[in-house]
Coordinates of C-alpha atoms in Angstrom, one line a residue:
X1 CA -18.2 34.1 -13.1
X2 CA -16.5 32.2 -10.2
X3 CA -13.5 30.2 -11.3
X4 CA -12.4 27.4 -9.0
X5 CA -9.5 25.0 -9.2
X6 CA -9.9 21.6 -7.6
X7 CA -6.6 19.9 -7.0
X8 CA -7.1 16.1 -7.1
X9 CA -9.5 14.1 -9.2
X10 CA -10.4 11.4 -6.7
X11 CA -13.8 11.1 -5.1
X12 CA -13.4 14.1 -2.8
X13 CA -12.3 16.3 -5.7
X14 CA -15.0 15.2 -8.0
X15 CA -17.7 15.5 -5.4
X16 CA -16.4 19.0 -4.7
X17 CA -16.7 19.9 -8.4
X18 CA -20.2 18.4 -8.5
X19 CA -21.4 20.4 -5.5
X20 CA -20.1 23.6 -7.1
X21 CA -21.7 23.2 -10.5
X22 CA -25.0 21.8 -9.3
X23 CA -25.8 24.8 -7.2
X24 CA -28.5 27.2 -8.3
X25 CA -28.2 30.9 -8.5
X26 CA -25.4 33.4 -9.3
X27 CA -22.6 33.5 -9.8
X28 CA -22.0 31.0 -12.5
X29 CA -19.2 28.6 -11.6
X30 CA -16.5 27.0 -13.8
X31 CA -14.3 24.3 -12.3
X32 CA -10.9 23.0 -13.4
X33 CA -10.0 19.7 -11.8
X34 CA -6.3 19.3 -11.8
X35 CA -4.4 16.1 -11.1
X36 CA -0.7 15.3 -11.4
X37 CA -1.6 12.0 -13.0
X38 CA -2.9 11.9 -16.6
X39 CA -5.8 9.7 -15.4
X40 CA -8.7 10.8 -13.2
X41 CA -10.5 9.1 -10.3
X42 CA -7.7 8.9 -7.7
X43 CA -7.9 5.9 -5.4
X44 CA -10.9 4.6 -7.2
X45 CA -8.6 3.8 -10.1
X46 CA -5.4 3.2 -8.2
X47 CA -6.5 2.0 -4.8
X48 CA -9.6 -0.1 -5.2
X49 CA -8.6 -3.8 -5.7
X50 CA -9.0 -5.0 -9.3
X51 CA -11.4 -7.8 -8.3
X52 CA -13.8 -5.2 -6.7
X53 CA -15.5 -4.4 -9.9
X54 CA -18.7 -3.1 -8.3
X55 CA -16.8 -0.5 -6.4
X56 CA -14.6 0.4 -9.4
X57 CA -17.8 1.1 -11.3
X58 CA -18.1 4.2 -9.3
X59 CA -15.9 5.7 -12.0
X60 CA -19.0 5.9 -14.2
X61 CA -20.6 8.3 -11.7
X62 CA -17.4 10.4 -11.4
X63 CA -17.2 10.4 -15.2
X64 CA -20.6 12.1 -15.4
X65 CA -19.3 15.0 -13.4
X66 CA -16.0 15.4 -15.3
X67 CA -17.9 15.4 -18.6
X68 CA -20.1 18.3 -17.5
X69 CA -19.5 21.3 -19.8
X70 CA -18.8 23.5 -16.7
X71 CA -15.9 21.2 -15.6
X72 CA -12.5 20.6 -17.2
X73 CA -10.2 17.8 -16.4
X74 CA -6.5 18.9 -16.6
X75 CA -4.3 15.9 -15.9
X76 CA -0.6 15.7 -15.8
X77 CA -0.4 19.0 -13.8
X78 CA 1.9 19.0 -10.8
X79 CA 1.0 21.5 -8.1
X80 CA 3.9 22.5 -5.9
X81 CA 7.7 22.2 -6.4
X82 CA 8.5 21.5 -10.1
X83 CA 5.0 22.4 -11.2
X84 CA 2.4 25.1 -10.6
X85 CA 3.1 26.9 -7.3
X86 CA 0.3 27.2 -4.8
X87 CA 0.6 31.0 -5.0
X88 CA 0.2 30.9 -8.8
X89 CA -3.0 29.0 -8.5
X90 CA -4.4 31.6 -6.2
X91 CA -3.6 34.2 -8.9
X92 CA -5.3 32.2 -11.6
X93 CA -8.5 31.2 -9.8
X94 CA -10.9 32.9 -7.4
X95 CA -10.7 29.8 -5.1
X96 CA -8.7 26.6 -4.9
X97 CA -9.9 23.4 -3.2
X98 CA -7.1 21.0 -2.3
X99 CA -8.2 17.3 -2.4
X100 CA -4.7 15.7 -2.4
X101 CA -5.4 12.8 -0.1
X102 CA -2.9 11.0 2.1
X103 CA -0.2 9.6 -0.1
X104 CA 2.2 8.0 2.2
X105 CA 2.0 5.1 4.7
X106 CA 2.5 5.0 8.4
X107 CA 5.6 3.3 9.8
X108 CA 5.8 0.4 12.3
X109 CA 8.9 1.9 13.9
X110 CA 10.5 -1.5 14.6
X111 CA 13.9 -3.0 13.8
X112 CA 14.2 -4.7 10.5
X113 CA 11.4 -2.7 8.8
X114 CA 13.7 -1.8 5.9
X115 CA 14.8 -5.4 5.1
X116 CA 14.3 -6.5 1.5
X117 CA 10.9 -8.3 1.3
X118 CA 9.3 -5.8 3.7
X119 CA 7.0 -3.4 1.9
X120 CA 4.1 -1.0 2.7
X121 CA 0.7 -2.2 1.6
X122 CA 0.6 1.1 -0.3
X123 CA 3.5 -0.1 -2.5
X124 CA 1.9 -3.4 -3.1
X125 CA -1.5 -1.8 -4.0
X126 CA 0.2 0.6 -6.4
X127 CA 1.9 -2.3 -8.1
X128 CA -1.2 -4.4 -8.7
X129 CA -3.1 -1.3 -9.6
X130 CA -0.5 -0.1 -12.2
X131 CA 0.1 3.2 -10.6
X132 CA 2.8 4.9 -12.7
X133 CA 4.9 5.6 -9.6
X134 CA 5.1 1.9 -8.8
X135 CA 8.7 0.9 -9.0
X136 CA 9.0 -2.5 -7.4
X137 CA 7.9 -5.7 -9.1
X138 CA 9.4 -8.5 -7.0
X139 CA 7.0 -8.7 -4.2
X140 CA 6.1 -12.4 -4.3
X141 CA 9.3 -13.7 -5.9
X142 CA 10.8 -16.4 -3.7
X143 CA 8.2 -16.1 -1.0
X144 CA 6.4 -19.0 0.6
X145 CA 4.8 -17.4 3.5
X146 CA 3.4 -13.8 3.8
X147 CA 2.5 -11.7 6.8
X148 CA 0.1 -8.8 6.5
X149 CA 0.4 -6.5 9.5
X150 CA -3.0 -4.7 10.0
X151 CA -6.7 -5.6 10.2
X152 CA -8.3 -2.9 8.1
X153 CA -9.9 -3.1 4.6
X154 CA -6.6 -2.6 2.9
X155 CA -5.1 -5.5 4.8
X156 CA -8.0 -7.6 3.7
X157 CA -7.5 -6.5 0.1
X158 CA -3.9 -7.4 -0.1
X159 CA -4.5 -10.7 1.7
X160 CA -7.2 -11.5 -0.8
X161 CA -5.1 -10.6 -3.9
X162 CA -2.2 -12.8 -2.6
X163 CA -4.7 -15.7 -2.2
X164 CA -6.3 -15.4 -5.6
X165 CA -5.3 -17.4 -8.7
X166 CA -4.5 -16.2 -12.2
X167 CA -7.8 -17.4 -13.6
X168 CA -9.6 -15.4 -10.9
X169 CA -7.7 -12.2 -11.6
X170 CA -7.4 -12.5 -15.4
X171 CA -10.9 -11.0 -16.1
X172 CA -9.9 -7.8 -14.1
X173 CA -7.9 -4.8 -15.3
X174 CA -4.8 -5.9 -13.3
X175 CA -1.6 -5.1 -15.3
X176 CA -0.1 -8.1 -17.2
X177 CA 3.2 -8.1 -15.3
X178 CA 1.4 -8.3 -11.9
X179 CA -0.9 -11.0 -13.2
X180 CA 2.1 -13.0 -14.4
X181 CA 4.0 -12.6 -11.1
X182 CA 1.0 -13.6 -9.0
X183 CA 0.3 -16.6 -11.3
X184 CA 3.9 -17.8 -10.5
X185 CA 3.6 -17.1 -6.8
X186 CA 4.6 -19.9 -4.4
X187 CA 2.9 -18.2 -1.4
X188 CA 0.8 -20.9 0.3
X189 CA 0.2 -19.3 3.8
X190 CA -0.9 -15.7 4.5
X191 CA -1.2 -14.4 8.1
X192 CA -3.2 -11.2 8.6
X193 CA -2.2 -10.0 12.1
X194 CA -3.6 -7.3 14.4
X195 CA -2.3 -6.0 17.7
X196 CA -5.8 -5.8 19.1
X197 CA -8.8 -8.1 19.2
X198 CA -11.5 -9.0 16.6
X199 CA -14.1 -6.7 18.1
X200 CA -11.7 -3.7 17.4
X201 CA -10.7 -4.7 13.9
X202 CA -11.3 -2.0 11.3
X203 CA -12.3 -4.1 8.3
X204 CA -15.9 -4.2 7.1
X205 CA -17.9 -7.4 7.4
X206 CA -18.4 -7.5 3.6
X207 CA -14.7 -7.4 3.0
X208 CA -14.0 -10.0 5.7
X209 CA -16.6 -12.5 4.3
X210 CA -14.9 -12.4 0.9
X211 CA -11.9 -14.1 2.4
X212 CA -14.1 -17.1 3.2
X213 CA -15.4 -17.3 -0.4
X214 CA -12.1 -17.6 -2.2
X215 CA -12.2 -20.9 -4.3
X216 CA -8.6 -21.8 -3.8
X217 CA -8.0 -20.6 -0.2
X218 CA -9.0 -22.0 3.2
X219 CA -9.3 -20.1 6.5
X220 CA -7.8 -21.1 9.8
X221 CA -8.8 -19.2 13.0
X222 CA -7.6 -20.0 16.5
X223 CA -10.7 -19.8 18.8
X224 CA -8.5 -19.5 21.9
X225 CA -6.9 -16.4 20.5
X226 CA -10.2 -14.9 19.6
X227 CA -11.4 -15.6 23.2
X228 CA -8.8 -13.2 24.6
X229 CA -11.3 -10.5 23.5
X230 CA -13.8 -9.9 26.3
X231 CA -16.5 -9.3 23.7
X232 CA -15.9 -12.6 21.9
X233 CA -18.1 -14.9 24.0
X234 CA -21.0 -12.5 24.0
X235 CA -20.8 -9.9 21.2
X236 CA -24.4 -8.8 21.6
X237 CA -23.4 -5.5 23.2
X238 CA -21.1 -4.5 20.3
X239 CA -22.1 -2.1 17.5
X240 CA -23.6 -3.9 14.6
X241 CA -20.6 -3.8 12.3
X242 CA -18.2 -5.2 15.0
X243 CA -20.7 -7.8 16.1
X244 CA -21.0 -9.1 12.6
X245 CA -17.2 -9.3 12.3
X246 CA -17.0 -11.4 15.5
X247 CA -19.8 -13.7 14.3
X248 CA -18.0 -14.3 11.0
X249 CA -14.8 -15.2 12.8
X250 CA -16.6 -17.4 15.3
X251 CA -18.1 -19.3 12.4
X252 CA -14.7 -19.9 10.9
X253 CA -13.2 -20.9 14.2
X254 CA -15.9 -23.5 14.7
X255 CA -15.3 -25.1 11.2
X256 CA -12.4 -27.1 10.0
X257 CA -10.3 -25.3 7.4
X258 CA -11.1 -26.3 3.9
X259 CA -8.3 -28.2 2.1
X260 CA -7.1 -25.6 -0.4
X261 CA -3.7 -24.7 -2.0
X262 CA -3.5 -21.5 0.1
X263 CA -4.3 -20.9 3.7
X264 CA -5.3 -17.6 5.3
X265 CA -4.8 -17.1 9.0
X266 CA -6.4 -14.1 10.7
X267 CA -4.4 -13.5 13.9
X268 CA -5.1 -11.1 16.8
X269 CA -3.5 -9.7 20.0
X270 CA 0.0 -9.8 18.4
X271 CA 2.1 -6.6 18.2
X272 CA 5.1 -6.6 15.8
X273 CA 8.4 -5.9 17.6
X274 CA 11.0 -6.8 15.0
X275 CA 11.4 -8.1 11.5
X276 CA 14.0 -10.8 11.5
X277 CA 16.6 -11.4 8.7
X278 CA 17.3 -14.6 6.9
X279 CA 20.0 -14.6 4.2
X280 CA 19.9 -10.8 3.8
X281 CA 16.1 -10.4 3.5
X282 CA 13.2 -10.7 5.8
X283 CA 12.6 -14.3 7.0
X284 CA 10.2 -13.9 10.0
X285 CA 8.3 -11.4 12.1
X286 CA 8.7 -11.4 15.9
X287 CA 5.5 -10.5 17.7
X288 CA 4.7 -9.8 21.4
X289 CA 1.4 -11.3 22.7
X290 CA -0.9 -8.5 23.9
X291 CA -4.0 -8.5 26.1
X292 CA -6.7 -5.9 26.5
X293 CA -5.9 -3.2 29.0
X294 CA -9.5 -2.5 30.0
X295 CA -9.4 1.0 28.4
X296 CA -9.8 0.1 24.7
X297 CA -6.1 -0.6 24.1
X298 CA -3.7 -3.4 24.7
X299 CA -0.7 -4.1 26.8
X300 CA 2.3 -6.4 26.2
X301 CA 2.7 -9.6 28.1
X302 CA 6.4 -10.3 27.6
X303 CA 5.6 -13.4 25.7
X304 CA 6.8 -13.6 22.1
X305 CA 6.0 -15.6 18.9
X306 CA 7.7 -15.7 15.5
X307 CA 5.8 -16.1 12.3
X308 CA 7.8 -17.1 9.2
X309 CA 7.5 -14.7 6.3
X310 CA 9.6 -14.0 3.2
X311 CA 7.1 -11.2 2.4
X312 CA 5.8 -8.7 4.9
X313 CA 3.1 -6.1 3.9
X314 CA 2.7 -3.3 6.4
X315 CA -0.9 -2.0 6.4
X316 CA -1.2 0.3 9.4
X317 CA -2.7 3.3 7.8
X318 CA -2.1 6.2 5.4
X319 CA -0.7 9.6 6.2
X320 CA -1.0 13.0 4.5
X321 CA 2.2 14.8 3.4
X322 CA 2.8 18.6 3.2
X323 CA 2.2 20.5 0.0
X324 CA 4.7 23.3 -0.4
X325 CA 2.8 26.6 0.1
X326 CA 0.1 25.2 2.3
X327 CA 0.1 25.1 6.1
X328 CA 0.4 21.6 7.6
X329 CA -0.3 19.9 10.9
X330 CA 2.5 17.4 11.2
X331 CA 0.9 15.6 14.2
X332 CA -2.4 14.9 12.4
X333 CA -1.0 14.8 8.8
X334 CA -3.7 17.2 7.6
X335 CA -4.0 20.9 6.6
X336 CA -5.5 23.0 9.4
X337 CA -9.0 24.0 8.5
X338 CA -12.4 25.0 9.8
X339 CA -15.4 23.7 7.9
X340 CA -13.1 23.2 4.9
X341 CA -11.6 26.7 5.0
X342 CA -7.8 26.6 5.2
X343 CA -6.4 28.2 8.4
X344 CA -3.0 30.0 8.3
X345 CA -1.8 30.6 11.8
X346 CA -5.3 30.0 13.1
X347 CA -6.8 32.6 10.7
X348 CA -9.0 31.7 7.7
X349 CA -7.1 32.1 4.4
X350 CA -9.6 33.6 1.8
X351 CA -10.0 31.4 -1.2
X352 CA -8.2 28.3 0.1
X353 CA -10.1 25.2 0.9
X354 CA -9.6 21.5 1.6
X355 CA -11.7 18.3 1.3
X356 CA -11.1 14.6 1.7
X357 CA -8.3 12.9 3.6
X358 CA -6.0 16.0 3.6
X359 CA -8.9 17.7 5.5
X360 CA -10.0 15.1 8.0
X361 CA -7.3 12.4 7.9
X362 CA -7.5 8.9 6.2
X363 CA -10.8 7.8 7.6
X364 CA -14.1 6.5 6.3
X365 CA -15.0 4.8 3.0
X366 CA -15.4 6.3 -0.4
X367 CA -18.9 7.6 0.4
X368 CA -17.6 9.5 3.4
X369 CA -16.1 12.0 0.9
X370 CA -19.5 13.2 -0.2
X371 CA -20.6 14.9 3.0
X372 CA -17.0 16.1 3.6
X373 CA -16.9 17.8 0.2
X374 CA -20.4 19.2 0.7
X375 CA -19.3 21.0 3.9
X376 CA -16.3 22.5 2.1
X377 CA -18.4 23.6 -0.9
X378 CA -21.0 25.2 1.4
X379 CA -18.2 27.2 3.0
X380 CA -16.8 28.2 -0.4
X381 CA -20.2 29.3 -1.8
X382 CA -20.9 31.3 1.4
X383 CA -17.6 33.1 0.6
X384 CA -18.3 33.5 -3.1
X385 CA -19.6 37.1 -3.1
X386 CA -16.3 38.3 -1.7
X387 CA -14.1 35.8 -3.7
X388 CA -15.6 36.8 -7.1
X389 CA -14.4 40.4 -6.6
X390 CA -10.8 39.3 -6.7
X391 CA -9.0 39.3 -10.0
X392 CA -8.6 35.9 -11.7
X393 CA -7.5 34.8 -15.1
X394 CA -10.1 35.0 -17.9
X395 CA -8.9 31.6 -19.0
X396 CA -6.6 29.8 -16.5
X397 CA -5.9 27.0 -19.0
X398 CA -4.6 29.5 -21.6
X399 CA -2.4 31.0 -18.9
X400 CA -1.0 27.6 -17.9
X401 CA -0.2 26.8 -21.5
X402 CA 1.6 30.1 -21.9
X403 CA 3.8 29.1 -19.0
X404 CA 4.7 25.8 -20.6
X405 CA 2.2 23.5 -18.9
X406 CA 0.6 21.0 -21.3
X407 CA -2.3 19.3 -19.5
X408 CA -3.9 16.1 -20.5
X409 CA -7.4 17.1 -21.2
X410 CA -10.5 14.8 -21.4
X411 CA -9.7 13.7 -24.9
X412 CA -6.3 12.6 -23.7
X413 CA -7.8 10.5 -21.0
X414 CA -10.2 8.9 -23.5
X415 CA -7.2 8.0 -25.6
X416 CA -5.7 6.2 -22.6
X417 CA -8.9 4.3 -22.1
X418 CA -8.9 3.2 -25.8
X419 CA -5.2 2.1 -25.5
X420 CA -6.1 0.0 -22.4
X421 CA -9.0 -1.6 -24.2
X422 CA -6.7 -2.4 -27.2
X423 CA -4.0 -3.8 -24.9
X424 CA -6.6 -6.1 -23.3
X425 CA -7.8 -7.3 -26.7
X426 CA -4.2 -8.1 -27.7
X427 CA -3.7 -10.1 -24.5
X428 CA -7.0 -12.0 -24.8
X429 CA -8.4 -10.2 -21.8
X430 CA -10.7 -7.4 -21.0
X431 CA -9.4 -3.9 -20.3
X432 CA -5.8 -4.0 -19.0
X433 CA -4.2 -1.0 -17.4
X434 CA -1.2 0.6 -19.0
X435 CA 2.0 0.2 -16.9
X436 CA 4.2 3.2 -16.3
X437 CA 4.4 6.9 -17.1
X438 CA 5.8 6.4 -20.6
X439 CA 2.9 4.3 -21.7
X440 CA 0.3 6.7 -20.3
X441 CA 1.9 9.8 -21.9
X442 CA 2.3 8.0 -25.3
X443 CA -1.4 7.0 -25.2
X444 CA -2.6 10.5 -24.1
X445 CA -0.6 12.2 -26.9
X446 CA -2.4 10.2 -29.5
X447 CA -5.4 12.4 -28.8
X448 CA -3.5 15.4 -30.0
X449 CA -2.3 13.6 -33.1
X450 CA -5.8 12.4 -33.9
X451 CA -7.2 15.9 -33.5
X452 CA -4.5 17.3 -35.8
X453 CA -5.2 14.7 -38.5
X454 CA -8.9 15.5 -38.2
X455 CA -8.1 19.1 -38.9
X456 CA -6.1 18.3 -42.0
X457 CA -2.6 18.8 -40.6

């Protein structure tokens, strides 16, 4: 029997587990999916915006894999310092697939970036998604104007959440504290700003169009600014996705903004150069006007503009972080690999694999993880005849428990789900996410208490 550990229970991890157990032929495979959180699904649970219920429903597909009898979910297991060392995993399993994502954000590298009121979009998303690591809770307090720096899907997400009202968000699983804060928000203007043009923006058209359908928000687009893009007047030569984006923006530019309580301003060809202080916190962002350089990039013009903002959300991309015990390419923010096989000093390291963002960088959409995982699983299964000859634990879970590790198993996760449904019922809402580590651990432990009572203890 081939025993495999998958570290990370987001889409890339679950797709890797699925590919392993759905194969045909020997050897039999058993997969343990480890996650440092007591909850599965990774960014599907803690990254997808709460109002994107159709995308969040992907959890149902991932659930099917994690409920397979050949797969075990082991949550609350830290891998690395303070947890299970990478070297120990290699002793317990024939192979380990690391699907640890890209957990930090890229920096702007401009003066004032650390001012109070300046946050990464990652922090904001963690807050409204009830990620247990989320610490801040004063994002919108005292803010009248917000600037979102970036023009990708995450930038669109945070812009949309800022523009939504409490009645729109209440039916979602957004945590109660975030719902209350957003209900009290006095933000009336949101600028979403990119340093390049509309034809180079990274949002999808579907996400972009959603901004125009918000019942309490209008859209204002400056056609003169859009026209700085050489492809704006005639987008016919653009790839389909970019062409549709430009067409949506052209339509908004031609129409008068709807009179709504909140206004969204997509802006382009503006590069942030400094966050300006006002009373000890951010008060504005200084931008330099850019123009296309003819080679796909932009160049500065020496002309500057300031946009008022008491809230700045920096959405300029994610970045992988090193995992102690694994090699790491600091320039790319990924683990060196070849077809999913981890490379140590340029040489394949037997039994070590990667999939997802830590393999290829933070690119693509959720579905991109499926072919990425398939490539890695194919490599692992090609190596299986040699891997299965290595010693591994008869039962890695028993070995982990003997070392003091107490994973949250599937019953513990189901207890968390029940607690979130109960919380929602008490609040007169649907399912509401539990906030913080303590609440999650308390809920997960009820599974053990229920099992003990059922056994007569």
